[in-house]
Structures are given as structure tokens and as C-alpha cells.
């Protein structure tokens, strides 16, 4: 449960930061590029899903898809770190 909550916090913070940067300095600025790299699976899958399934781009739908994909991705990454840590420290 703690892993899901930590992943949720990371996904919420990342989505809020991306939204703030997109509306201030833009996604092609250095902070926007780094946020895109940090949220890579969500950015790629959300853009692909919007172009493939909806044939149009909606910012709110894109942010929601990015959030969900990144939350799942962060859950798996954190679980992997916990598993490796428990194996190394056993």
C-alpha cells in the first residue's frame, strides 16, 4: 500500500509540475524537456493513445493519461527497488 501511495505522490507532483511549466515557460524549455524525460512512459503513451484512438489532442485527457501511465510505471519501479534492496540486504 505504501508503494502505491508513494507512486501516487510522485505522479501527482510530476503532473502538477508539467502543467505549471507548460503554462509558464513552455514544454520546449529546459524544465519542460527534463519533465518530459522524467515522465517518459506517460508522455509517449498518452500522445500515442490520443493520436491513435481519438485523432485529436485534448490537454486534460493527455494529462490524465500521462498521470495514470506514470502512476503504474512508478509503482513498478518502486517495487523493483524494494525487491532489489531486500535481496541485497538479506
mmCIF file of N, CA, C and O in Angstrom:
data_model
loop_
_atom_site.group_PDB
_atom_site.id
_atom_site.type_symbol
_atom_site.label_atom_id
_atom_site.label_comp_id
_atom_site.label_asym_id
_atom_site.label_seq_id
_atom_site.Cartn_x
_atom_site.Cartn_y
_atom_site.Cartn_z
ATOM 1 N N UNK A 1 0.825 -1.193 0.000
ATOM 2 C CA UNK A 1 0.000 0.000 0.000
ATOM 3 C C UNK A 1 0.869 1.257 0.000
ATOM 4 O O UNK A 1 0.532 2.240 -0.647
ATOM 5 N N UNK A 2 1.974 1.204 0.739
ATOM 6 C CA UNK A 2 2.856 2.368 0.790
ATOM 7 C C UNK A 2 3.479 2.653 -0.568
ATOM 8 O O UNK A 2 3.696 3.812 -0.922
ATOM 9 N N UNK A 3 3.765 1.587 -1.322
ATOM 10 C CA UNK A 3 4.351 1.778 -2.649
ATOM 11 C C UNK A 3 3.371 2.504 -3.559
ATOM 12 O O UNK A 3 3.742 3.424 -4.292
ATOM 13 N N UNK A 4 2.117 2.113 -3.531
ATOM 14 C CA UNK A 4 1.099 2.771 -4.353
ATOM 15 C C UNK A 4 0.925 4.226 -3.951
ATOM 16 O O UNK A 4 0.739 5.094 -4.816
ATOM 17 N N UNK A 5 1.000 4.518 -2.658
ATOM 18 C CA UNK A 5 0.867 5.907 -2.205
ATOM 19 C C UNK A 5 2.068 6.748 -2.620
ATOM 20 O O UNK A 5 1.911 7.900 -3.043
ATOM 21 N N UNK A 6 3.276 6.196 -2.494
ATOM 22 C CA UNK A 6 4.459 6.937 -2.939
ATOM 23 C C UNK A 6 4.411 7.180 -4.445
ATOM 24 O O UNK A 6 4.758 8.269 -4.920
ATOM 25 N N UNK A 7 4.000 6.178 -5.187
ATOM 26 C CA UNK A 7 3.883 6.345 -6.635
ATOM 27 C C UNK A 7 2.804 7.374 -6.974
ATOM 28 O O UNK A 7 2.970 8.163 -7.906
ATOM 29 N N UNK A 8 1.718 7.381 -6.220
ATOM 30 C CA UNK A 8 0.660 8.369 -6.436
ATOM 31 C C UNK A 8 1.183 9.779 -6.186
ATOM 32 O O UNK A 8 0.922 10.696 -6.973
ATOM 33 N N UNK A 9 1.936 9.948 -5.119
ATOM 34 C CA UNK A 9 2.509 11.267 -4.808
ATOM 35 C C UNK A 9 3.451 11.713 -5.928
ATOM 36 O O UNK A 9 3.392 12.856 -6.390
ATOM 37 N N UNK A 10 4.315 10.805 -6.383
ATOM 38 C CA UNK A 10 5.222 11.151 -7.481
ATOM 39 C C UNK A 10 4.463 11.528 -8.749
ATOM 40 O O UNK A 10 4.812 12.502 -9.428
ATOM 41 N N UNK A 11 3.437 10.771 -9.074
ATOM 42 C CA UNK A 11 2.665 11.051 -10.289
ATOM 43 C C UNK A 11 1.913 12.374 -10.187
ATOM 44 O O UNK A 11 1.839 13.135 -11.152
ATOM 45 N N UNK A 12 1.362 12.680 -9.014
ATOM 46 C CA UNK A 12 0.646 13.951 -8.828
ATOM 47 C C UNK A 12 1.616 15.122 -8.918
ATOM 48 O O UNK A 12 1.341 16.127 -9.595
ATOM 49 N N UNK A 13 2.765 15.007 -8.255
ATOM 50 C CA UNK A 13 3.753 16.090 -8.289
ATOM 51 C C UNK A 13 4.256 16.300 -9.707
ATOM 52 O O UNK A 13 4.393 17.437 -10.170
ATOM 53 N N UNK A 14 4.540 15.208 -10.407
ATOM 54 C CA UNK A 14 5.033 15.339 -11.772
ATOM 55 C C UNK A 14 3.989 15.988 -12.683
ATOM 56 O O UNK A 14 4.317 16.872 -13.473
ATOM 57 N N UNK A 15 2.740 15.563 -12.575
ATOM 58 C CA UNK A 15 1.687 16.130 -13.414
ATOM 59 C C UNK A 15 1.471 17.601 -13.112
ATOM 60 O O UNK A 15 1.312 18.412 -14.030
ATOM 61 N N UNK A 16 1.484 17.971 -11.846
ATOM 62 C CA UNK A 16 1.329 19.384 -11.474
ATOM 63 C C UNK A 16 2.503 20.216 -11.984
ATOM 64 O O UNK A 16 2.313 21.328 -12.493
ATOM 65 N N UNK A 17 3.710 19.685 -11.865
ATOM 66 C CA UNK A 17 4.881 20.413 -12.358
ATOM 67 C C UNK A 17 4.838 20.566 -13.872
ATOM 68 O O UNK A 17 5.147 21.641 -14.402
ATOM 69 N N UNK A 18 4.449 19.512 -14.570
ATOM 70 C CA UNK A 18 4.357 19.593 -16.027
ATOM 71 C C UNK A 18 3.309 20.606 -16.460
ATOM 72 O O UNK A 18 3.528 21.375 -17.392
ATOM 73 N N UNK A 19 2.188 20.628 -15.779
ATOM 74 C CA UNK A 19 1.138 21.596 -16.092
ATOM 75 C C UNK A 19 1.620 23.019 -15.860
ATOM 76 O O UNK A 19 1.386 23.906 -16.687
ATOM 77 N N UNK A 20 2.311 23.244 -14.753
ATOM 78 C CA UNK A 20 2.819 24.585 -14.450
ATOM 79 C C UNK A 20 3.858 25.033 -15.471
ATOM 80 O O UNK A 20 3.833 26.180 -15.938
ATOM 81 N N UNK A 21 4.758 24.153 -15.839
ATOM 82 C CA UNK A 21 5.789 24.508 -16.822
ATOM 83 C C UNK A 21 5.176 24.717 -18.200
ATOM 84 O O UNK A 21 5.567 25.630 -18.935
ATOM 85 N N UNK A 22 4.200 23.894 -18.556
ATOM 86 C CA UNK A 22 3.559 24.035 -19.870
ATOM 87 C C UNK A 22 2.861 25.380 -20.010
ATOM 88 O O UNK A 22 2.837 25.955 -21.094
ATOM 89 N N UNK A 23 2.314 25.890 -18.913
ATOM 90 C CA UNK A 23 1.603 27.170 -18.979
ATOM 91 C C UNK A 23 2.498 28.374 -18.711
ATOM 92 O O UNK A 23 2.061 29.496 -18.925
ATOM 93 N N UNK A 24 3.722 28.153 -18.254
ATOM 94 C CA UNK A 24 4.603 29.293 -17.980
ATOM 95 C C UNK A 24 5.711 29.389 -19.026
ATOM 96 O O UNK A 24 5.636 30.208 -19.932
ATOM 97 N N UNK A 25 6.724 28.562 -18.914
ATOM 98 C CA UNK A 25 7.862 28.700 -19.825
ATOM 99 C C UNK A 25 7.760 27.824 -21.064
ATOM 100 O O UNK A 25 8.520 28.006 -22.002
ATOM 101 N N UNK A 26 6.869 26.862 -21.075
ATOM 102 C CA UNK A 26 6.653 26.035 -22.256
ATOM 103 C C UNK A 26 7.338 24.688 -22.158
ATOM 104 O O UNK A 26 8.297 24.508 -21.412
ATOM 105 N N UNK A 27 6.838 23.759 -22.929
ATOM 106 C CA UNK A 27 7.377 22.404 -22.896
ATOM 107 C C UNK A 27 8.698 22.266 -23.642
ATOM 108 O O UNK A 27 9.413 21.288 -23.458
ATOM 109 N N UNK A 28 9.044 23.241 -24.464
ATOM 110 C CA UNK A 28 10.311 23.180 -25.194
ATOM 111 C C UNK A 28 11.433 23.906 -24.463
ATOM 112 O O UNK A 28 12.531 24.028 -24.985
ATOM 113 N N UNK A 29 11.159 24.373 -23.259
ATOM 114 C CA UNK A 29 12.196 24.976 -22.421
ATOM 115 C C UNK A 29 12.947 23.857 -21.703
ATOM 116 O O UNK A 29 12.482 22.721 -21.649
ATOM 117 N N UNK A 30 14.126 24.150 -21.144
ATOM 118 C CA UNK A 30 14.857 23.097 -20.417
ATOM 119 C C UNK A 30 14.049 22.425 -19.299
ATOM 120 O O UNK A 30 14.075 21.192 -19.191
ATOM 121 N N UNK A 31 13.288 23.168 -18.467
ATOM 122 C CA UNK A 31 12.480 22.448 -17.470
ATOM 123 C C UNK A 31 11.419 21.556 -18.106
ATOM 124 O O UNK A 31 11.152 20.458 -17.620
ATOM 125 N N UNK A 32 10.821 22.001 -19.205
ATOM 126 C CA UNK A 32 9.821 21.194 -19.886
ATOM 127 C C UNK A 32 10.413 19.939 -20.488
ATOM 128 O O UNK A 32 9.800 18.863 -20.449
ATOM 129 N N UNK A 33 11.616 20.051 -21.024
ATOM 130 C CA UNK A 33 12.278 18.887 -21.602
ATOM 131 C C UNK A 33 12.631 17.880 -20.512
ATOM 132 O O UNK A 33 12.420 16.679 -20.664
ATOM 133 N N UNK A 34 13.159 18.372 -19.387
ATOM 134 C CA UNK A 34 13.511 17.459 -18.294
ATOM 135 C C UNK A 34 12.275 16.798 -17.690
ATOM 136 O O UNK A 34 12.321 15.622 -17.321
ATOM 137 N N UNK A 35 11.179 17.521 -17.598
ATOM 138 C CA UNK A 35 9.948 16.897 -17.105
ATOM 139 C C UNK A 35 9.432 15.861 -18.087
ATOM 140 O O UNK A 35 8.877 14.840 -17.687
ATOM 141 N N UNK A 36 9.620 16.107 -19.366
ATOM 142 C CA UNK A 36 9.245 15.114 -20.361
ATOM 143 C C UNK A 36 10.086 13.858 -20.264
ATOM 144 O O UNK A 36 9.588 12.747 -20.415
ATOM 145 N N UNK A 37 11.374 14.026 -19.969
ATOM 146 C CA UNK A 37 12.255 12.868 -19.796
ATOM 147 C C UNK A 37 11.878 12.099 -18.536
ATOM 148 O O UNK A 37 11.831 10.869 -18.538
ATOM 149 N N UNK A 38 11.594 12.805 -17.453
ATOM 150 C CA UNK A 38 11.236 12.154 -16.186
ATOM 151 C C UNK A 38 9.916 11.407 -16.302
ATOM 152 O O UNK A 38 9.740 10.365 -15.697
ATOM 153 N N UNK A 39 9.004 11.918 -17.093
ATOM 154 C CA UNK A 39 7.701 11.271 -17.271
ATOM 155 C C UNK A 39 7.585 10.572 -18.602
ATOM 156 O O UNK A 39 6.510 10.517 -19.194
ATOM 157 N N UNK A 40 8.693 10.008 -19.074
ATOM 158 C CA UNK A 40 8.760 9.472 -20.427
ATOM 159 C C UNK A 40 7.691 8.448 -20.783
ATOM 160 O O UNK A 40 7.043 8.597 -21.809
ATOM 161 N N UNK A 41 7.445 7.425 -20.002
ATOM 162 C CA UNK A 41 6.436 6.470 -20.474
ATOM 163 C C UNK A 41 5.049 7.088 -20.593
ATOM 164 O O UNK A 41 4.316 6.798 -21.538
ATOM 165 N N UNK A 42 4.703 7.965 -19.670
ATOM 166 C CA UNK A 42 3.386 8.599 -19.711
ATOM 167 C C UNK A 42 3.225 9.536 -20.884
ATOM 168 O O UNK A 42 2.179 9.573 -21.531
ATOM 169 N N UNK A 43 4.271 10.302 -21.179
ATOM 170 C CA UNK A 43 4.226 11.251 -22.296
ATOM 171 C C UNK A 43 4.049 10.511 -23.614
ATOM 172 O O UNK A 43 3.190 10.843 -24.430
ATOM 173 N N UNK A 44 4.838 9.488 -23.811
ATOM 174 C CA UNK A 44 4.800 8.750 -25.078
ATOM 175 C C UNK A 44 3.473 8.020 -25.256
ATOM 176 O O UNK A 44 2.832 8.117 -26.304
ATOM 177 N N UNK A 45 3.043 7.294 -24.252
ATOM 178 C CA UNK A 45 1.815 6.505 -24.376
ATOM 179 C C UNK A 45 0.584 7.398 -24.475
ATOM 180 O O UNK A 45 -0.334 7.120 -25.252
ATOM 181 N N UNK A 46 0.552 8.487 -23.719
ATOM 182 C CA UNK A 46 -0.597 9.394 -23.795
ATOM 183 C C UNK A 46 -0.697 10.047 -25.176
ATOM 184 O O UNK A 46 -1.791 10.140 -25.738
ATOM 185 N N UNK A 47 0.422 10.485 -25.733
ATOM 186 C CA UNK A 47 0.387 11.090 -27.066
ATOM 187 C C UNK A 47 0.022 10.068 -28.129
ATOM 188 O O UNK A 47 -0.740 10.365 -29.051
ATOM 189 N N UNK A 48 0.546 8.851 -28.006
ATOM 190 C CA UNK A 48 0.192 7.812 -28.961
ATOM 191 C C UNK A 48 -1.289 7.468 -28.861
ATOM 192 O O UNK A 48 -1.965 7.326 -29.889
ATOM 193 N N UNK A 49 -1.800 7.311 -27.659
ATOM 194 C CA UNK A 49 -3.207 6.943 -27.481
ATOM 195 C C UNK A 49 -4.134 8.024 -28.021
ATOM 196 O O UNK A 49 -5.146 7.714 -28.661
ATOM 197 N N UNK A 50 -3.777 9.280 -27.781
ATOM 198 C CA UNK A 50 -4.639 10.353 -28.292
ATOM 199 C C UNK A 50 -4.634 10.386 -29.808
ATOM 200 O O UNK A 50 -5.676 10.573 -30.433
ATOM 201 N N UNK A 51 -3.485 10.211 -30.427
ATOM 202 C CA UNK A 51 -3.450 10.271 -31.890
ATOM 203 C C UNK A 51 -4.044 9.015 -32.524
ATOM 204 O O UNK A 51 -4.645 9.089 -33.593
ATOM 205 N N UNK A 52 -3.899 7.866 -31.881
ATOM 206 C CA UNK A 52 -4.381 6.624 -32.466
ATOM 207 C C UNK A 52 -5.877 6.418 -32.240
ATOM 208 O O UNK A 52 -6.598 6.033 -33.158
ATOM 209 N N UNK A 53 -6.349 6.668 -31.032
ATOM 210 C CA UNK A 53 -7.743 6.390 -30.696
ATOM 211 C C UNK A 53 -8.670 7.582 -30.912
ATOM 212 O O UNK A 53 -9.805 7.418 -31.329
ATOM 213 N N UNK A 54 -8.202 8.773 -30.612
ATOM 214 C CA UNK A 54 -9.093 9.943 -30.634
ATOM 215 C C UNK A 54 -8.848 10.860 -31.825
ATOM 216 O O UNK A 54 -9.660 11.722 -32.116
ATOM 217 N N UNK A 55 -7.713 10.736 -32.489
ATOM 218 C CA UNK A 55 -7.360 11.532 -33.675
ATOM 219 C C UNK A 55 -7.373 13.030 -33.411
ATOM 220 O O UNK A 55 -7.521 13.826 -34.332
ATOM 221 N N UNK A 56 -7.266 13.408 -32.172
ATOM 222 C CA UNK A 56 -7.195 14.819 -31.793
ATOM 223 C C UNK A 56 -6.479 14.895 -30.453
ATOM 224 O O UNK A 56 -6.281 13.888 -29.787
ATOM 225 N N UNK A 57 -6.072 16.089 -30.073
ATOM 226 C CA UNK A 57 -5.362 16.260 -28.816
ATOM 227 C C UNK A 57 -6.163 17.141 -27.873
ATOM 228 O O UNK A 57 -6.574 18.240 -28.238
ATOM 229 N N UNK A 58 -6.380 16.635 -26.683
ATOM 230 C CA UNK A 58 -7.057 17.362 -25.624
ATOM 231 C C UNK A 58 -6.090 17.407 -24.442
ATOM 232 O O UNK A 58 -5.642 16.361 -23.965
ATOM 233 N N UNK A 59 -5.753 18.602 -23.969
ATOM 234 C CA UNK A 59 -4.765 18.731 -22.903
ATOM 235 C C UNK A 59 -5.174 17.990 -21.640
ATOM 236 O O UNK A 59 -4.355 17.323 -21.013
ATOM 237 N N UNK A 60 -6.428 18.104 -21.239
ATOM 238 C CA UNK A 60 -6.868 17.469 -20.000
ATOM 239 C C UNK A 60 -6.836 15.951 -20.109
ATOM 240 O O UNK A 60 -6.421 15.258 -19.167
ATOM 241 N N UNK A 61 -7.248 15.420 -21.237
ATOM 242 C CA UNK A 61 -7.177 13.979 -21.454
ATOM 243 C C UNK A 61 -5.721 13.524 -21.475
ATOM 244 O O UNK A 61 -5.376 12.482 -20.909
ATOM 245 N N UNK A 62 -4.864 14.304 -22.096
ATOM 246 C CA UNK A 62 -3.442 13.963 -22.142
ATOM 247 C C UNK A 62 -2.818 13.925 -20.758
ATOM 248 O O UNK A 62 -2.084 12.993 -20.426
ATOM 249 N N UNK A 63 -3.124 14.924 -19.930
ATOM 250 C CA UNK A 63 -2.577 14.944 -18.572
ATOM 251 C C UNK A 63 -3.125 13.772 -17.750
ATOM 252 O O UNK A 63 -2.392 13.173 -16.966
ATOM 253 N N UNK A 64 -4.390 13.430 -17.942
ATOM 254 C CA UNK A 64 -4.967 12.308 -17.198
ATOM 255 C C UNK A 64 -4.321 10.989 -17.620
ATOM 256 O O UNK A 64 -3.994 10.154 -16.767
ATOM 257 N N UNK A 65 -4.132 10.792 -18.915
ATOM 258 C CA UNK A 65 -3.484 9.572 -19.388
ATOM 259 C C UNK A 65 -2.030 9.498 -18.918
ATOM 260 O O UNK A 65 -1.556 8.440 -18.496
ATOM 261 N N UNK A 66 -1.324 10.626 -18.982
ATOM 262 C CA UNK A 66 0.059 10.662 -18.507
ATOM 263 C C UNK A 66 0.134 10.321 -17.030
ATOM 264 O O UNK A 66 1.014 9.568 -16.599
ATOM 265 N N UNK A 67 -0.790 10.877 -16.256
ATOM 266 C CA UNK A 67 -0.817 10.602 -14.818
ATOM 267 C C UNK A 67 -1.022 9.114 -14.559
ATOM 268 O O UNK A 67 -0.288 8.497 -13.771
ATOM 269 N N UNK A 68 -1.999 8.504 -15.206
ATOM 270 C CA UNK A 68 -2.288 7.087 -14.971
ATOM 271 C C UNK A 68 -1.135 6.185 -15.389
ATOM 272 O O UNK A 68 -0.752 5.259 -14.658
ATOM 273 N N UNK A 69 -0.573 6.438 -16.556
ATOM 274 C CA UNK A 69 0.532 5.605 -17.038
ATOM 275 C C UNK A 69 1.746 5.767 -16.126
ATOM 276 O O UNK A 69 2.399 4.781 -15.766
ATOM 277 N N UNK A 70 2.043 7.002 -15.745
ATOM 278 C CA UNK A 70 3.198 7.216 -14.871
ATOM 279 C C UNK A 70 2.975 6.634 -13.483
ATOM 280 O O UNK A 70 3.910 6.143 -12.862
ATOM 281 N N UNK A 71 1.756 6.663 -12.985
ATOM 282 C CA UNK A 71 1.487 6.080 -11.677
ATOM 283 C C UNK A 71 1.771 4.572 -11.706
ATOM 284 O O UNK A 71 2.440 4.033 -10.825
ATOM 285 N N UNK A 72 1.302 3.903 -12.735
ATOM 286 C CA UNK A 72 1.569 2.470 -12.876
ATOM 287 C C UNK A 72 3.069 2.223 -13.043
ATOM 288 O O UNK A 72 3.639 1.305 -12.432
ATOM 289 N N UNK A 73 3.722 3.039 -13.848
ATOM 290 C CA UNK A 73 5.164 2.884 -14.071
ATOM 291 C C UNK A 73 5.939 3.101 -12.777
ATOM 292 O O UNK A 73 6.844 2.319 -12.449
ATOM 293 N N UNK A 74 5.599 4.148 -12.025
ATOM 294 C CA UNK A 74 6.309 4.416 -10.771
ATOM 295 C C UNK A 74 6.062 3.308 -9.753
ATOM 296 O O UNK A 74 6.961 2.982 -8.973
ATOM 297 N N UNK A 75 4.869 2.717 -9.746
ATOM 298 C CA UNK A 75 4.604 1.578 -8.853
ATOM 299 C C UNK A 75 5.551 0.429 -9.159
ATOM 300 O O UNK A 75 6.120 -0.181 -8.239
ATOM 301 N N UNK A 76 5.732 0.120 -10.428
ATOM 302 C CA UNK A 76 6.607 -0.991 -10.784
ATOM 303 C C UNK A 76 8.070 -0.673 -10.495
ATOM 304 O O UNK A 76 8.817 -1.541 -10.038
ATOM 305 N N UNK A 77 8.484 0.552 -10.734
ATOM 306 C CA UNK A 77 9.875 0.926 -10.465
ATOM 307 C C UNK A 77 10.164 0.886 -8.966
ATOM 308 O O UNK A 77 11.191 0.340 -8.539
ATOM 309 N N UNK A 78 9.285 1.436 -8.159
ATOM 310 C CA UNK A 78 9.491 1.423 -6.713
ATOM 311 C C UNK A 78 9.463 -0.006 -6.187
ATOM 312 O O UNK A 78 10.276 -0.374 -5.333
ATOM 313 N N UNK A 79 8.568 -0.836 -6.693
ATOM 314 C CA UNK A 79 8.534 -2.246 -6.281
ATOM 315 C C UNK A 79 9.829 -2.946 -6.658
ATOM 316 O O UNK A 79 10.341 -3.761 -5.897
ATOM 317 N N UNK A 80 10.372 -2.618 -7.805
ATOM 318 C CA UNK A 80 11.659 -3.195 -8.209
ATOM 319 C C UNK A 80 12.781 -2.782 -7.282
ATOM 320 O O UNK A 80 13.616 -3.607 -6.895
ATOM 321 N N UNK A 81 12.824 -1.502 -6.904
ATOM 322 C CA UNK A 81 13.838 -1.033 -5.957
ATOM 323 C C UNK A 81 13.706 -1.731 -4.609
ATOM 324 O O UNK A 81 14.700 -2.126 -4.007
ATOM 325 N N UNK A 82 12.488 -1.885 -4.139
ATOM 326 C CA UNK A 82 12.262 -2.553 -2.855
ATOM 327 C C UNK A 82 12.694 -4.003 -2.936
ATOM 328 O O UNK A 82 13.332 -4.530 -2.006
ATOM 329 N N UNK A 83 12.413 -4.676 -4.037
ATOM 330 C CA UNK A 83 12.799 -6.071 -4.200
ATOM 331 C C UNK A 83 14.318 -6.231 -4.237
ATOM 332 O O UNK A 83 14.884 -7.109 -3.594
ATOM 333 N N UNK A 84 14.985 -5.371 -4.996
ATOM 334 C CA UNK A 84 16.447 -5.435 -5.071
ATOM 335 C C UNK A 84 17.070 -5.116 -3.723
ATOM 336 O O UNK A 84 18.011 -5.788 -3.280
ATOM 337 N N UNK A 85 16.555 -4.123 -3.051
ATOM 338 C CA UNK A 85 17.073 -3.759 -1.729
ATOM 339 C C UNK A 85 16.917 -4.899 -0.742
ATOM 340 O O UNK A 85 17.837 -5.200 0.024
ATOM 341 N N UNK A 86 15.769 -5.562 -0.744
ATOM 342 C CA UNK A 86 15.558 -6.671 0.201
ATOM 343 C C UNK A 86 16.453 -7.861 -0.122
ATOM 344 O O UNK A 86 16.884 -8.569 0.787
ATOM 345 N N UNK A 87 16.754 -8.074 -1.390
ATOM 346 C CA UNK A 87 17.653 -9.174 -1.757
ATOM 347 C C UNK A 87 19.096 -8.877 -1.397
ATOM 348 O O UNK A 87 19.837 -9.768 -0.996
ATOM 349 N N UNK A 88 19.514 -7.632 -1.564
ATOM 350 C CA UNK A 88 20.894 -7.273 -1.266
ATOM 351 C C UNK A 88 21.160 -7.189 0.239
ATOM 352 O O UNK A 88 22.265 -7.478 0.677
ATOM 353 N N UNK A 89 20.188 -6.797 1.013
ATOM 354 C CA UNK A 89 20.383 -6.607 2.450
ATOM 355 C C UNK A 89 19.963 -7.820 3.263
ATOM 356 O O UNK A 89 19.896 -7.763 4.482
ATOM 357 N N UNK A 90 19.675 -8.928 2.624
ATOM 358 C CA UNK A 90 19.204 -10.123 3.334
ATOM 359 C C UNK A 90 20.304 -10.865 4.013
ATOM 360 O O UNK A 90 21.391 -10.993 3.778
#
